[in-house]
Amino acid sequence: MLPTENRLRRREDFATAVRRGRRAGRPALVVHLRSGATDPHAPGESAPPTRAGFVVSKAVGGAVVRNKVKRRLRHLMRDRIDLFPPGSLVVVRALPGAGDADHPQLARDLDAALNRLLGGGAR
């Protein structure tokens, strides 16, 4: 499970990551990244943690399928959260094909999207 301090919860933060961040698409998902965004809600002088959120619509499947996809994505992101600069906002949006994708396929798509975003690959 993704730790509480790394969860993206506010609608404004989702909108910031999607509208102002960079994105990388793969067949099963799209990753939006807003690097090093400052968190106006965080108290103190320390750098805010990286936060990740997930968007899984009804186009992916029924409730059971959507929850399975969200659990898989949270598990995959937990191991990769340290790759991002502090204060980053990450939104992973599952596409309709994510419901049929197995765990290794989701991992490959997520890794490819993250490599493109963090490695500075061309769009």
PDB file of N, CA and C in Angstrom, residues 25-31 54 68-80 83-84 92 94 97-116:
ATOM      1  N   GLY A  25       2.200   8.566 -22.496  1.00  0.00           N
ATOM      2  CA  GLY A  25       1.148   7.569 -22.681  1.00  0.00           C
ATOM      3  C   GLY A  25       1.699   6.228 -23.100  1.00  0.00           C
ATOM      4  N   ARG A  26       1.047   5.202 -22.660  1.00  0.00           N
ATOM      5  CA  ARG A  26       1.354   3.823 -23.018  1.00  0.00           C
ATOM      6  C   ARG A  26       0.016   3.155 -23.340  1.00  0.00           C
ATOM      7  N   PRO A  27       0.011   1.923 -23.839  1.00  0.00           N
ATOM      8  CA  PRO A  27      -1.268   1.305 -24.212  1.00  0.00           C
ATOM      9  C   PRO A  27      -2.271   1.139 -23.065  1.00  0.00           C
ATOM     10  N   ALA A  28      -1.798   0.905 -21.849  1.00  0.00           N
ATOM     11  CA  ALA A  28      -2.720   0.660 -20.736  1.00  0.00           C
ATOM     12  C   ALA A  28      -2.917   1.857 -19.824  1.00  0.00           C
ATOM     13  N   LEU A  29      -2.018   2.862 -19.917  1.00  0.00           N
ATOM     14  CA  LEU A  29      -2.128   3.977 -18.976  1.00  0.00           C
ATOM     15  C   LEU A  29      -1.420   5.218 -19.487  1.00  0.00           C
ATOM     16  N   VAL A  30      -1.741   6.338 -18.843  1.00  0.00           N
ATOM     17  CA  VAL A  30      -1.095   7.619 -19.102  1.00  0.00           C
ATOM     18  C   VAL A  30      -0.605   8.146 -17.757  1.00  0.00           C
ATOM     19  N   VAL A  31       0.640   8.617 -17.716  1.00  0.00           N
ATOM     20  CA  VAL A  31       1.208   9.155 -16.484  1.00  0.00           C
ATOM     21  C   VAL A  31       1.427  10.649 -16.671  1.00  0.00           C
ATOM     22  N   PHE A  54      -4.431   8.196  -8.571  1.00  0.00           N
ATOM     23  CA  PHE A  54      -4.824   7.282  -9.634  1.00  0.00           C
ATOM     24  C   PHE A  54      -6.231   7.605 -10.097  1.00  0.00           C
ATOM     25  N   LYS A  68      -9.215  -3.647  -8.693  1.00  0.00           N
ATOM     26  CA  LYS A  68      -8.039  -4.490  -8.917  1.00  0.00           C
ATOM     27  C   LYS A  68      -6.945  -3.689  -9.620  1.00  0.00           C
ATOM     28  N   VAL A  69      -7.322  -2.904 -10.621  1.00  0.00           N
ATOM     29  CA  VAL A  69      -6.344  -2.079 -11.333  1.00  0.00           C
ATOM     30  C   VAL A  69      -5.739  -1.051 -10.382  1.00  0.00           C
ATOM     31  N   LYS A  70      -6.564  -0.403  -9.550  1.00  0.00           N
ATOM     32  CA  LYS A  70      -6.042   0.587  -8.596  1.00  0.00           C
ATOM     33  C   LYS A  70      -5.075  -0.050  -7.606  1.00  0.00           C
ATOM     34  N   ARG A  71      -5.410  -1.224  -7.100  1.00  0.00           N
ATOM     35  CA  ARG A  71      -4.515  -1.911  -6.159  1.00  0.00           C
ATOM     36  C   ARG A  71      -3.181  -2.239  -6.814  1.00  0.00           C
ATOM     37  N   ARG A  72      -3.233  -2.723  -8.042  1.00  0.00           N
ATOM     38  CA  ARG A  72      -1.997  -3.050  -8.750  1.00  0.00           C
ATOM     39  C   ARG A  72      -1.149  -1.807  -8.987  1.00  0.00           C
ATOM     40  N   LEU A  73      -1.787  -0.720  -9.407  1.00  0.00           N
ATOM     41  CA  LEU A  73      -1.043   0.513  -9.675  1.00  0.00           C
ATOM     42  C   LEU A  73      -0.445   1.098  -8.393  1.00  0.00           C
ATOM     43  N   ARG A  74      -1.200   1.059  -7.293  1.00  0.00           N
ATOM     44  CA  ARG A  74      -0.658   1.546  -6.015  1.00  0.00           C
ATOM     45  C   ARG A  74       0.548   0.727  -5.588  1.00  0.00           C
ATOM     46  N   HIS A  75       0.463  -0.582  -5.756  1.00  0.00           N
ATOM     47  CA  HIS A  75       1.569  -1.463  -5.393  1.00  0.00           C
ATOM     48  C   HIS A  75       2.797  -1.151  -6.253  1.00  0.00           C
ATOM     49  N   LEU A  76       2.601  -0.969  -7.547  1.00  0.00           N
ATOM     50  CA  LEU A  76       3.715  -0.663  -8.438  1.00  0.00           C
ATOM     51  C   LEU A  76       4.321   0.699  -8.117  1.00  0.00           C
ATOM     52  N   MET A  77       3.492   1.677  -7.819  1.00  0.00           N
ATOM     53  CA  MET A  77       3.988   3.024  -7.550  1.00  0.00           C
ATOM     54  C   MET A  77       4.737   3.089  -6.221  1.00  0.00           C
ATOM     55  N   ARG A  78       4.347   2.267  -5.267  1.00  0.00           N
ATOM     56  CA  ARG A  78       5.023   2.266  -3.962  1.00  0.00           C
ATOM     57  C   ARG A  78       6.514   2.005  -4.112  1.00  0.00           C
ATOM     58  N   ASP A  79       6.884   1.114  -5.024  1.00  0.00           N
ATOM     59  CA  ASP A  79       8.295   0.781  -5.228  1.00  0.00           C
ATOM     60  C   ASP A  79       9.030   1.836  -6.049  1.00  0.00           C
ATOM     61  N   ARG A  80       8.282   2.715  -6.725  1.00  0.00           N
ATOM     62  CA  ARG A  80       8.905   3.681  -7.628  1.00  0.00           C
ATOM     63  C   ARG A  80       8.796   5.122  -7.137  1.00  0.00           C
ATOM     64  N   LEU A  83      11.837   7.554  -7.035  1.00  0.00           N
ATOM     65  CA  LEU A  83      12.481   7.982  -8.274  1.00  0.00           C
ATOM     66  C   LEU A  83      12.220   9.459  -8.580  1.00  0.00           C
ATOM     67  N   PHE A  84      11.169  10.023  -7.996  1.00  0.00           N
ATOM     68  CA  PHE A  84      10.737  11.375  -8.324  1.00  0.00           C
ATOM     69  C   PHE A  84      11.408  12.410  -7.428  1.00  0.00           C
ATOM     70  N   VAL A  92      -1.614   8.805 -12.324  1.00  0.00           N
ATOM     71  CA  VAL A  92      -1.624   7.674 -13.240  1.00  0.00           C
ATOM     72  C   VAL A  92      -3.076   7.444 -13.643  1.00  0.00           C
ATOM     73  N   ALA A  94      -5.598   5.236 -15.799  1.00  0.00           N
ATOM     74  CA  ALA A  94      -5.732   3.946 -16.461  1.00  0.00           C
ATOM     75  C   ALA A  94      -6.631   4.099 -17.685  1.00  0.00           C
ATOM     76  N   GLY A  97      -7.856  -0.407 -21.703  1.00  0.00           N
ATOM     77  CA  GLY A  97      -7.107  -1.651 -21.818  1.00  0.00           C
ATOM     78  C   GLY A  97      -6.482  -2.129 -20.522  1.00  0.00           C
ATOM     79  N   ALA A  98      -6.427  -1.273 -19.502  1.00  0.00           N
ATOM     80  CA  ALA A  98      -5.800  -1.647 -18.237  1.00  0.00           C
ATOM     81  C   ALA A  98      -6.572  -2.749 -17.525  1.00  0.00           C
ATOM     82  N   GLY A  99      -7.872  -2.829 -17.750  1.00  0.00           N
ATOM     83  CA  GLY A  99      -8.671  -3.859 -17.102  1.00  0.00           C
ATOM     84  C   GLY A  99      -8.301  -5.259 -17.558  1.00  0.00           C
ATOM     85  N   ASP A 100      -7.854  -5.384 -18.801  1.00  0.00           N
ATOM     86  CA  ASP A 100      -7.474  -6.687 -19.350  1.00  0.00           C
ATOM     87  C   ASP A 100      -5.991  -6.986 -19.183  1.00  0.00           C
ATOM     88  N   ALA A 101      -5.204  -5.972 -18.804  1.00  0.00           N
ATOM     89  CA  ALA A 101      -3.759  -6.150 -18.673  1.00  0.00           C
ATOM     90  C   ALA A 101      -3.427  -6.884 -17.382  1.00  0.00           C
ATOM     91  N   ASP A 102      -2.422  -7.752 -17.453  1.00  0.00           N
ATOM     92  CA  ASP A 102      -1.975  -8.433 -16.237  1.00  0.00           C
ATOM     93  C   ASP A 102      -0.950  -7.553 -15.513  1.00  0.00           C
ATOM     94  N   HIS A 103      -0.536  -8.003 -14.342  1.00  0.00           N
ATOM     95  CA  HIS A 103       0.380  -7.229 -13.500  1.00  0.00           C
ATOM     96  C   HIS A 103       1.701  -6.901 -14.207  1.00  0.00           C
ATOM     97  N   PRO A 104       2.356  -7.863 -14.847  1.00  0.00           N
ATOM     98  CA  PRO A 104       3.611  -7.530 -15.539  1.00  0.00           C
ATOM     99  C   PRO A 104       3.424  -6.509 -16.672  1.00  0.00           C
ATOM    100  N   GLN A 105       2.302  -6.572 -17.379  1.00  0.00           N
ATOM    101  CA  GLN A 105       2.054  -5.611 -18.456  1.00  0.00           C
ATOM    102  C   GLN A 105       1.876  -4.203 -17.890  1.00  0.00           C
ATOM    103  N   LEU A 106       1.138  -4.072 -16.785  1.00  0.00           N
ATOM    104  CA  LEU A 106       0.997  -2.764 -16.144  1.00  0.00           C
ATOM    105  C   LEU A 106       2.351  -2.244 -15.670  1.00  0.00           C
ATOM    106  N   ALA A 107       3.171  -3.135 -15.131  1.00  0.00           N
ATOM    107  CA  ALA A 107       4.507  -2.733 -14.666  1.00  0.00           C
ATOM    108  C   ALA A 107       5.363  -2.247 -15.828  1.00  0.00           C
ATOM    109  N   ARG A 108       5.321  -2.951 -16.964  1.00  0.00           N
ATOM    110  CA  ARG A 108       6.105  -2.526 -18.136  1.00  0.00           C
ATOM    111  C   ARG A 108       5.631  -1.169 -18.642  1.00  0.00           C
ATOM    112  N   ASP A 109       4.318  -0.978 -18.720  1.00  0.00           N
ATOM    113  CA  ASP A 109       3.787   0.295 -19.201  1.00  0.00           C
ATOM    114  C   ASP A 109       4.133   1.434 -18.254  1.00  0.00           C
ATOM    115  N   LEU A 110       4.025   1.186 -16.950  1.00  0.00           N
ATOM    116  CA  LEU A 110       4.361   2.218 -15.978  1.00  0.00           C
ATOM    117  C   LEU A 110       5.845   2.563 -16.042  1.00  0.00           C
ATOM    118  N   ASP A 111       6.698   1.557 -16.121  1.00  0.00           N
ATOM    119  CA  ASP A 111       8.144   1.803 -16.199  1.00  0.00           C
ATOM    120  C   ASP A 111       8.509   2.565 -17.468  1.00  0.00           C
ATOM    121  N   ALA A 112       7.896   2.201 -18.583  1.00  0.00           N
ATOM    122  CA  ALA A 112       8.194   2.889 -19.845  1.00  0.00           C
ATOM    123  C   ALA A 112       7.773   4.358 -19.774  1.00  0.00           C
ATOM    124  N   ALA A 113       6.601   4.621 -19.205  1.00  0.00           N
ATOM    125  CA  ALA A 113       6.130   6.000 -19.079  1.00  0.00           C
ATOM    126  C   ALA A 113       7.022   6.798 -18.127  1.00  0.00           C
ATOM    127  N   LEU A 114       7.413   6.193 -17.011  1.00  0.00           N
ATOM    128  CA  LEU A 114       8.273   6.886 -16.053  1.00  0.00           C
ATOM    129  C   LEU A 114       9.657   7.148 -16.635  1.00  0.00           C
ATOM    130  N   ASN A 115      10.194   6.195 -17.385  1.00  0.00           N
ATOM    131  CA  ASN A 115      11.495   6.408 -18.027  1.00  0.00           C
ATOM    132  C   ASN A 115      11.429   7.573 -19.000  1.00  0.00           C
ATOM    133  N   ARG A 116      10.338   7.674 -19.710  1.00  0.00           N
ATOM    134  CA  ARG A 116      10.174   8.764 -20.665  1.00  0.00           C
ATOM    135  C   ARG A 116      10.076  10.109 -19.956  1.00  0.00           C
TER     136      ARG A 116
END
